[in-house]
Amino acid sequence: MLDFIVRFFQRHSLGSKEVAKERLRLVLVHDRANVSPELLELLKNDLVQVISKYIEIDERGLEVTLDSSEEMVALVASIPVRRVKRAVKVASV
Amino acid sequence: MGEVIVITSGKGGVGKTTATANIGAGLALRGYKVALVDADIGLRNLDVVLGLENRIVYDLVDVAHGHCRLKQALIKDKRFEGLHLLPAAQTKDKTAVKPEQMKEICLQLKEEFDYVIIDCPAGIEQGFKNAIAGAEKAIVVTTPEVSAVRDADRVIGLLEAAELKEPKLVINRLRPKMVRQGDMMTIEDIIEILAVDLLGVIPEDEQIIVTTNRGDTVVQDQRSRSGEAFRNIARRILGEPVPLMDLERDGNLFTRLRKIIGLR
């Protein structure tokens, strides 16, 4: 009887599939964020190239990491600036 | 020239071997020549699921090491015209075959068969790498559970990294009643999370246990829902546009009444 009552009330709360879905969503965010170091290195090189067009940066001090918190994953880049170029030449297309 | 399809999942116990047997038999029922390859070396099971365990002479490792010709190792399934099994070795381990050898075997099989279907072992280690080495397409099997979907996601990533683009999903053991109650993820939930195309949905069905006990496939059972689902998958692989079957059909009062009085 108690079992029946418990189940009766459970049915009115959130279905367990919503819990499953939410947990899965979070766990996949973390799983998918496990990017290989090689990929981060490639990304770093490309970043240096693009940013160097506008700003002189200290390449050795550059840090690119994936930061994951409970809810989301962020790409965090720390880029020490040496000098901002005076005139930015707009690349002709 | 045939097509090589690997059936994989990451997680064990979601129904890869059952799916391989039934999809293969389903294609054979449609008149195609099919070779099933058990790539689960050391833990072979496709032979017992198909009821062919007493007919093994040579296996995949024997072929890879040149101990026999490919033809000698292939077992012809007498119930299905065109269905053949290349069994795994039971006493070796997963390193007994190299990816290049697997590729070569797939190439040879492809010349003679319309479909070569590989039953991949669970996991993402060497056995997985061997099983996908010769494949051109991939089918990922999952069940509506957090652990299985998570592993499917990982495997999809690895397949795409290995240039096996756009794997197709099979959702196994879906329970329509639990979905209705909000206690099981829906087909749409899983598709949305994994972002892949759906190949088919197999409802949970006790008949699978019954047929597997006998070494039969459920796909030839005209009355079973899971058999129908597997027949539909085979037709979709052949390019026919088959709509998803109505999983609710079993739930109405009429069919339930028929079931009670034994008419099914």
Short mmCIF file of C-alpha atoms in Angstrom, two decimals:
data_model
loop_
_atom_site.label_atom_id
_atom_site.label_comp_id
_atom_site.label_asym_id
_atom_site.label_seq_id
_atom_site.Cartn_x
_atom_site.Cartn_y
_atom_site.Cartn_z
CA MET A 1 0.00 0.00 0.00
CA LEU A 2 2.77 2.37 0.97
CA ASP A 3 4.49 1.44 -2.27
CA PHE A 4 1.38 2.40 -4.20
CA ILE A 5 1.13 5.76 -2.47
CA VAL A 6 4.78 6.52 -3.10
CA ARG A 7 4.40 5.63 -6.77
CA PHE A 8 1.21 7.66 -7.05
CA PHE A 9 3.00 10.76 -5.86
CA GLN A 10 6.12 10.08 -7.89
CA ARG A 11 4.09 10.11 -11.03
CA HIS A 12 3.20 13.69 -10.35
CA SER A 13 6.78 14.75 -9.94
CA LEU A 14 9.20 15.07 -12.85
CA GLY A 15 9.58 11.88 -14.90
CA SER A 16 12.93 10.23 -14.36
CA LYS A 17 13.75 10.59 -18.05
CA GLU A 18 14.12 14.34 -17.61
CA VAL A 19 16.71 13.67 -14.94
CA ALA A 20 18.47 11.19 -17.24
CA LYS A 21 18.48 13.69 -20.09
CA GLU A 22 19.88 16.50 -17.98
CA ARG A 23 22.59 14.32 -16.47
CA LEU A 24 23.51 13.03 -19.90
CA ARG A 25 23.68 16.53 -21.31
CA LEU A 26 26.12 17.61 -18.61
CA VAL A 27 28.29 14.52 -18.79
CA LEU A 28 28.57 14.85 -22.56
CA VAL A 29 29.65 18.47 -22.29
CA HIS A 30 32.59 17.27 -20.22
CA ASP A 31 33.28 14.17 -22.36
CA ARG A 32 33.31 16.14 -25.56
CA ALA A 33 35.53 18.84 -24.04
CA ASN A 34 38.33 16.33 -23.57
CA VAL A 35 40.10 17.66 -26.60
CA SER A 36 43.49 16.21 -27.43
CA PRO A 37 46.62 18.28 -26.69
CA GLU A 38 47.53 18.18 -30.40
CA LEU A 39 44.28 19.89 -31.30
CA LEU A 40 44.88 22.60 -28.68
CA GLU A 41 48.39 23.12 -30.06
CA LEU A 42 47.04 23.57 -33.59
CA LEU A 43 44.43 26.01 -32.29
CA LYS A 44 47.13 27.92 -30.45
CA ASN A 45 49.26 28.28 -33.61
CA ASP A 46 46.30 29.56 -35.59
CA LEU A 47 45.41 32.01 -32.83
CA VAL A 48 48.96 33.38 -32.79
CA GLN A 49 48.84 33.91 -36.56
CA VAL A 50 45.54 35.74 -36.53
CA ILE A 51 46.22 37.90 -33.48
CA SER A 52 49.74 38.79 -34.66
CA LYS A 53 48.19 40.55 -37.62
CA TYR A 54 46.89 43.20 -35.25
CA ILE A 55 48.80 42.95 -32.01
CA GLU A 56 52.37 42.04 -31.16
CA ILE A 57 52.16 39.26 -28.60
CA ASP A 58 54.53 37.24 -26.49
CA GLU A 59 54.13 33.80 -28.01
CA ARG A 60 55.95 32.01 -25.23
CA GLY A 61 53.58 33.37 -22.62
CA LEU A 62 50.50 32.30 -24.54
CA GLU A 63 48.19 29.87 -22.76
CA VAL A 64 45.15 28.21 -24.20
CA THR A 65 43.07 25.87 -22.08
CA LEU A 66 39.59 24.44 -21.88
CA ASP A 67 38.02 25.29 -18.60
CA SER A 68 35.06 23.22 -17.52
CA SER A 69 32.78 24.12 -14.69
CA GLU A 70 29.58 22.40 -13.63
CA GLU A 71 27.39 23.83 -16.34
CA MET A 72 29.58 24.70 -19.28
CA VAL A 73 32.95 24.54 -20.92
CA ALA A 74 34.89 27.68 -21.86
CA LEU A 75 37.92 28.21 -24.05
CA VAL A 76 40.27 30.37 -21.99
CA ALA A 77 43.19 32.11 -23.66
CA SER A 78 45.75 34.18 -21.81
CA ILE A 79 47.72 36.26 -24.32
CA PRO A 80 50.42 38.63 -23.08
CA VAL A 81 50.46 41.73 -25.31
CA ARG A 82 53.82 43.34 -26.12
CA ARG A 83 52.66 46.19 -28.24
CA VAL A 84 49.55 47.20 -30.13
CA LYS A 85 50.39 48.08 -33.68
CA ARG A 86 49.85 51.74 -34.44
CA ALA A 87 48.08 51.43 -37.71
CA VAL A 88 46.18 48.34 -38.63
CA LYS A 89 46.45 47.60 -42.27
CA VAL A 90 43.18 46.22 -43.44
CA ALA A 91 43.85 43.17 -45.49
CA SER A 92 42.55 43.48 -49.00
CA VAL A 93 40.34 40.65 -50.05
CA MET B 1 31.37 -5.24 -55.07
CA GLY B 2 29.68 -5.37 -51.70
CA GLU B 3 29.54 -3.05 -48.74
CA VAL B 4 31.24 -3.48 -45.38
CA ILE B 5 29.22 -2.33 -42.36
CA VAL B 6 30.45 -2.48 -38.77
CA ILE B 7 27.98 -2.74 -35.89
CA THR B 8 29.34 -1.15 -32.74
CA SER B 9 28.22 0.47 -29.48
CA GLY B 10 31.01 1.14 -27.02
CA LYS B 11 29.06 -0.28 -24.10
CA GLY B 12 28.59 -4.02 -23.85
CA GLY B 13 25.25 -5.76 -23.52
CA VAL B 14 23.18 -3.35 -25.58
CA GLY B 15 22.48 -5.91 -28.32
CA LYS B 16 25.24 -5.61 -30.91
CA THR B 17 25.44 -9.34 -31.56
CA THR B 18 21.67 -9.78 -31.69
CA ALA B 19 21.44 -6.82 -34.06
CA THR B 20 24.22 -8.21 -36.27
CA ALA B 21 22.53 -11.62 -36.50
CA ASN B 22 19.09 -10.21 -37.23
CA ILE B 23 20.12 -7.49 -39.66
CA GLY B 24 22.27 -10.02 -41.53
CA ALA B 25 19.46 -12.59 -41.62
CA GLY B 26 17.04 -9.83 -42.63
CA LEU B 27 19.18 -8.91 -45.63
CA ALA B 28 19.55 -12.58 -46.55
CA LEU B 29 15.75 -12.99 -46.41
CA ARG B 30 15.56 -10.26 -49.04
CA GLY B 31 17.76 -12.33 -51.31
CA TYR B 32 21.18 -10.79 -50.73
CA LYS B 33 24.45 -12.58 -50.10
CA VAL B 34 25.61 -11.70 -46.60
CA ALA B 35 28.79 -12.50 -44.66
CA LEU B 36 28.69 -11.94 -40.91
CA VAL B 37 32.09 -11.48 -39.26
CA ASP B 38 32.49 -11.97 -35.52
CA ALA B 39 35.34 -9.61 -34.59
CA ASP B 40 35.02 -10.27 -30.86
CA ILE B 41 38.11 -12.45 -30.59
CA GLY B 42 38.32 -14.31 -27.29
CA LEU B 43 34.63 -13.78 -26.50
CA ARG B 44 32.88 -15.11 -29.56
CA ASN B 45 29.11 -15.17 -29.43
CA LEU B 46 27.68 -14.58 -32.86
CA ASP B 47 28.00 -18.34 -33.49
CA VAL B 48 25.74 -19.28 -30.57
CA VAL B 49 23.25 -16.51 -31.28
CA LEU B 50 22.91 -17.94 -34.79
CA GLY B 51 22.90 -21.55 -33.57
CA LEU B 52 26.01 -22.37 -35.62
CA GLU B 53 28.37 -23.15 -32.73
CA ASN B 54 28.73 -26.83 -33.62
CA ARG B 55 29.83 -26.18 -37.15
CA ILE B 56 33.00 -24.16 -36.57
CA VAL B 57 36.17 -25.64 -38.05
CA TYR B 58 38.35 -22.62 -38.76
CA ASP B 59 38.02 -19.05 -37.55
CA LEU B 60 38.98 -15.44 -38.26
CA VAL B 61 42.45 -15.80 -36.72
CA ASP B 62 43.14 -18.91 -38.83
CA VAL B 63 42.28 -16.93 -41.95
CA ALA B 64 44.38 -13.93 -40.87
CA HIS B 65 47.40 -16.15 -40.22
CA GLY B 66 46.98 -18.12 -43.42
CA HIS B 67 46.17 -21.43 -41.71
CA CYS B 68 43.24 -21.90 -44.05
CA ARG B 69 41.55 -20.26 -46.98
CA LEU B 70 38.74 -17.78 -46.34
CA LYS B 71 36.21 -20.12 -47.99
CA GLN B 72 37.10 -22.93 -45.57
CA ALA B 73 36.33 -20.80 -42.53
CA LEU B 74 32.96 -19.50 -43.76
CA ILE B 75 29.97 -21.37 -42.33
CA LYS B 76 26.87 -21.49 -44.49
CA ASP B 77 23.63 -20.95 -42.58
CA LYS B 78 21.25 -23.60 -43.92
CA ARG B 79 18.12 -21.71 -42.83
CA PHE B 80 18.89 -18.59 -44.82
CA GLU B 81 19.96 -18.80 -48.42
CA GLY B 82 23.02 -16.58 -48.80
CA LEU B 83 23.87 -16.09 -45.12
CA HIS B 84 27.42 -16.97 -44.00
CA LEU B 85 29.38 -16.61 -40.77
CA LEU B 86 33.08 -16.06 -40.26
CA PRO B 87 33.46 -16.94 -36.57
CA ALA B 88 35.91 -15.35 -34.13
CA ALA B 89 38.60 -17.37 -32.40
CA GLN B 90 37.78 -18.26 -28.82
CA THR B 91 41.22 -19.09 -27.47
CA LYS B 92 43.22 -16.13 -28.78
CA ASP B 93 43.06 -12.50 -27.70
CA LYS B 94 42.19 -9.31 -29.50
CA THR B 95 45.76 -8.67 -30.64
CA ALA B 96 45.79 -11.91 -32.66
CA VAL B 97 44.55 -9.98 -35.70
CA LYS B 98 46.00 -6.72 -37.01
CA PRO B 99 43.96 -3.95 -38.64
CA GLU B 100 45.71 -4.57 -41.99
CA GLN B 101 44.75 -8.26 -41.89
CA MET B 102 41.17 -7.31 -41.09
CA LYS B 103 41.13 -4.90 -44.02
CA GLU B 104 42.40 -7.60 -46.35
CA ILE B 105 39.75 -10.09 -45.18
CA CYS B 106 37.01 -7.48 -45.67
CA LEU B 107 38.27 -6.75 -49.17
CA GLN B 108 38.13 -10.43 -50.08
CA LEU B 109 34.65 -10.89 -48.60
CA LYS B 110 33.35 -7.81 -50.37
CA GLU B 111 34.18 -9.36 -53.71
CA GLU B 112 31.83 -12.24 -53.13
CA PHE B 113 29.14 -10.86 -50.84
CA ASP B 114 26.64 -8.00 -51.18
CA TYR B 115 26.93 -7.15 -47.50
CA VAL B 116 29.73 -7.83 -45.03
CA ILE B 117 28.54 -7.12 -41.50
CA ILE B 118 31.06 -6.98 -38.68
CA ASP B 119 30.09 -7.58 -35.06
CA CYS B 120 32.41 -5.30 -33.10
CA PRO B 121 33.53 -6.14 -29.56
CA ALA B 122 32.56 -3.80 -26.71
CA GLY B 123 35.11 -1.17 -25.75
CA ILE B 124 37.22 1.24 -27.74
CA GLU B 125 40.59 -0.52 -27.63
CA GLN B 126 42.40 -2.75 -30.12
CA GLY B 127 39.40 -4.97 -30.80
CA PHE B 128 37.34 -1.94 -31.78
CA LYS B 129 40.12 -0.61 -33.98
CA ASN B 130 40.43 -3.99 -35.74
CA ALA B 131 36.70 -4.28 -36.26
CA ILE B 132 36.35 -0.85 -37.89
CA ALA B 133 39.54 -1.11 -39.96
CA GLY B 134 37.89 -2.58 -43.03
CA ALA B 135 34.47 -0.96 -42.68
CA GLU B 136 32.95 1.64 -44.98
CA LYS B 137 29.82 2.32 -42.95
CA ALA B 138 28.94 2.07 -39.28
CA ILE B 139 25.83 1.33 -37.28
CA VAL B 140 25.84 2.33 -33.62
CA VAL B 141 23.54 0.41 -31.27
CA THR B 142 22.38 1.99 -28.04
CA THR B 143 19.64 1.52 -25.45
CA PRO B 144 17.67 4.38 -23.85
CA GLU B 145 19.97 4.53 -20.82
CA VAL B 146 22.40 7.21 -19.72
CA SER B 147 25.43 4.90 -19.77
CA ALA B 148 24.71 3.42 -23.20
CA VAL B 149 24.00 6.80 -24.82
CA ARG B 150 27.13 8.28 -23.30
CA ASP B 151 29.26 5.46 -24.70
CA ALA B 152 27.50 5.75 -28.06
CA ASP B 153 28.51 9.42 -28.15
CA ARG B 154 32.13 8.51 -27.53
CA VAL B 155 32.08 5.82 -30.21
CA ILE B 156 30.46 8.17 -32.75
CA GLY B 157 33.34 10.60 -32.13
CA LEU B 158 35.91 7.85 -32.66
CA LEU B 159 34.18 6.60 -35.81
CA GLU B 160 34.15 10.06 -37.31
CA ALA B 161 37.80 10.52 -36.42
CA ALA B 162 38.47 7.26 -38.30
CA GLU B 163 36.72 8.67 -41.40
CA LEU B 164 33.61 6.56 -40.90
CA LYS B 165 31.33 9.51 -41.41
CA GLU B 166 27.65 9.69 -40.56
CA PRO B 167 27.13 6.53 -38.54
CA LYS B 168 23.51 5.44 -38.25
CA LEU B 169 21.81 4.80 -34.93
CA VAL B 170 19.76 1.82 -33.78
CA ILE B 171 17.90 2.28 -30.50
CA ASN B 172 17.39 -1.10 -28.91
CA ARG B 173 15.12 -2.28 -26.09
CA LEU B 174 12.80 0.70 -26.06
CA ARG B 175 9.84 0.30 -23.72
CA PRO B 176 6.90 2.35 -25.06
CA LYS B 177 5.05 2.13 -21.75
CA MET B 178 7.94 3.63 -19.79
CA VAL B 179 8.37 6.33 -22.44
CA ARG B 180 4.67 7.19 -22.03
CA GLN B 181 5.13 7.47 -18.28
CA GLY B 182 8.07 9.81 -18.71
CA ASP B 183 10.46 7.27 -17.23
CA MET B 184 12.47 6.49 -20.34
CA MET B 185 14.15 8.80 -22.83
CA THR B 186 12.23 9.09 -26.08
CA ILE B 187 13.58 8.42 -29.56
CA GLU B 188 13.63 12.18 -30.13
CA ASP B 189 15.58 12.79 -26.89
CA ILE B 190 18.32 10.38 -27.93
CA ILE B 191 18.53 11.65 -31.51
CA GLU B 192 18.75 15.21 -30.28
CA ILE B 193 21.58 14.37 -27.88
CA LEU B 194 23.63 12.29 -30.31
CA ALA B 195 22.85 14.30 -33.45
CA VAL B 196 22.95 11.31 -35.82
CA ASP B 197 20.50 9.75 -38.26
CA LEU B 198 18.19 7.05 -37.00
CA LEU B 199 18.24 3.67 -38.71
CA GLY B 200 15.65 1.96 -36.54
CA VAL B 201 14.09 1.33 -33.15
CA ILE B 202 13.69 -2.13 -31.62
CA PRO B 203 11.08 -2.44 -28.89
CA GLU B 204 11.93 -4.54 -25.84
CA ASP B 205 10.67 -8.01 -26.69
CA GLU B 206 10.82 -11.25 -24.72
CA GLN B 207 10.65 -13.11 -28.01
CA ILE B 208 14.31 -12.20 -28.61
CA ILE B 209 15.28 -14.25 -25.56
CA VAL B 210 13.10 -17.14 -26.72
CA THR B 211 14.55 -17.23 -30.24
CA THR B 212 18.13 -16.72 -29.04
CA ASN B 213 17.69 -19.62 -26.59
CA ARG B 214 17.00 -21.81 -29.60
CA GLY B 215 19.75 -20.35 -31.76
CA ASP B 216 17.19 -18.74 -34.05
CA THR B 217 16.78 -15.15 -35.17
CA VAL B 218 13.69 -13.12 -34.36
CA VAL B 219 13.69 -11.52 -37.79
CA GLN B 220 11.97 -14.54 -39.35
CA ASP B 221 9.24 -14.46 -36.68
CA GLN B 222 6.42 -12.73 -38.53
CA ARG B 223 4.40 -12.09 -35.38
CA SER B 224 7.01 -10.44 -33.20
CA ARG B 225 7.39 -6.68 -32.99
CA SER B 226 11.17 -6.82 -32.71
CA GLY B 227 11.30 -9.08 -35.75
CA GLU B 228 9.30 -6.51 -37.70
CA ALA B 229 11.66 -3.77 -36.51
CA PHE B 230 14.68 -5.74 -37.74
CA ARG B 231 13.01 -6.44 -41.09
CA ASN B 232 12.40 -2.70 -41.43
CA ILE B 233 16.06 -1.96 -40.68
CA ALA B 234 17.17 -4.41 -43.37
CA ARG B 235 14.86 -2.69 -45.87
CA ARG B 236 16.21 0.74 -44.92
CA ILE B 237 19.78 -0.49 -45.45
CA LEU B 238 18.65 -1.54 -48.93
CA GLY B 239 17.47 2.01 -49.52
CA GLU B 240 13.71 1.58 -49.10
CA PRO B 241 12.02 4.44 -47.28
CA VAL B 242 10.25 2.56 -44.48
CA PRO B 243 8.49 4.67 -41.83
CA LEU B 244 9.12 3.90 -38.15
CA MET B 245 6.58 1.38 -36.95
CA ASP B 246 3.98 2.43 -34.45
CA LEU B 247 5.39 1.34 -31.12
CA GLU B 248 2.15 2.12 -29.36
CA ARG B 249 0.28 -0.52 -31.32
CA ASP B 250 0.95 -3.19 -28.74
CA GLY B 251 -0.43 -1.06 -25.96
CA ASN B 252 -4.09 -0.85 -26.91
CA LEU B 253 -6.79 -2.83 -25.25
CA PHE B 254 -7.61 -4.94 -28.29
CA THR B 255 -4.14 -6.38 -28.80
CA ARG B 256 -3.72 -6.85 -25.08
CA LEU B 257 -7.00 -8.79 -24.98
CA ARG B 258 -5.89 -10.94 -27.87
CA LYS B 259 -2.64 -11.60 -26.07
CA ILE B 260 -4.47 -12.66 -22.93
CA ILE B 261 -6.56 -15.22 -24.78
CA GLY B 262 -3.45 -16.44 -26.58
CA LEU B 263 -4.08 -15.22 -30.11
CA ARG B 264 -1.27 -12.67 -30.07
#
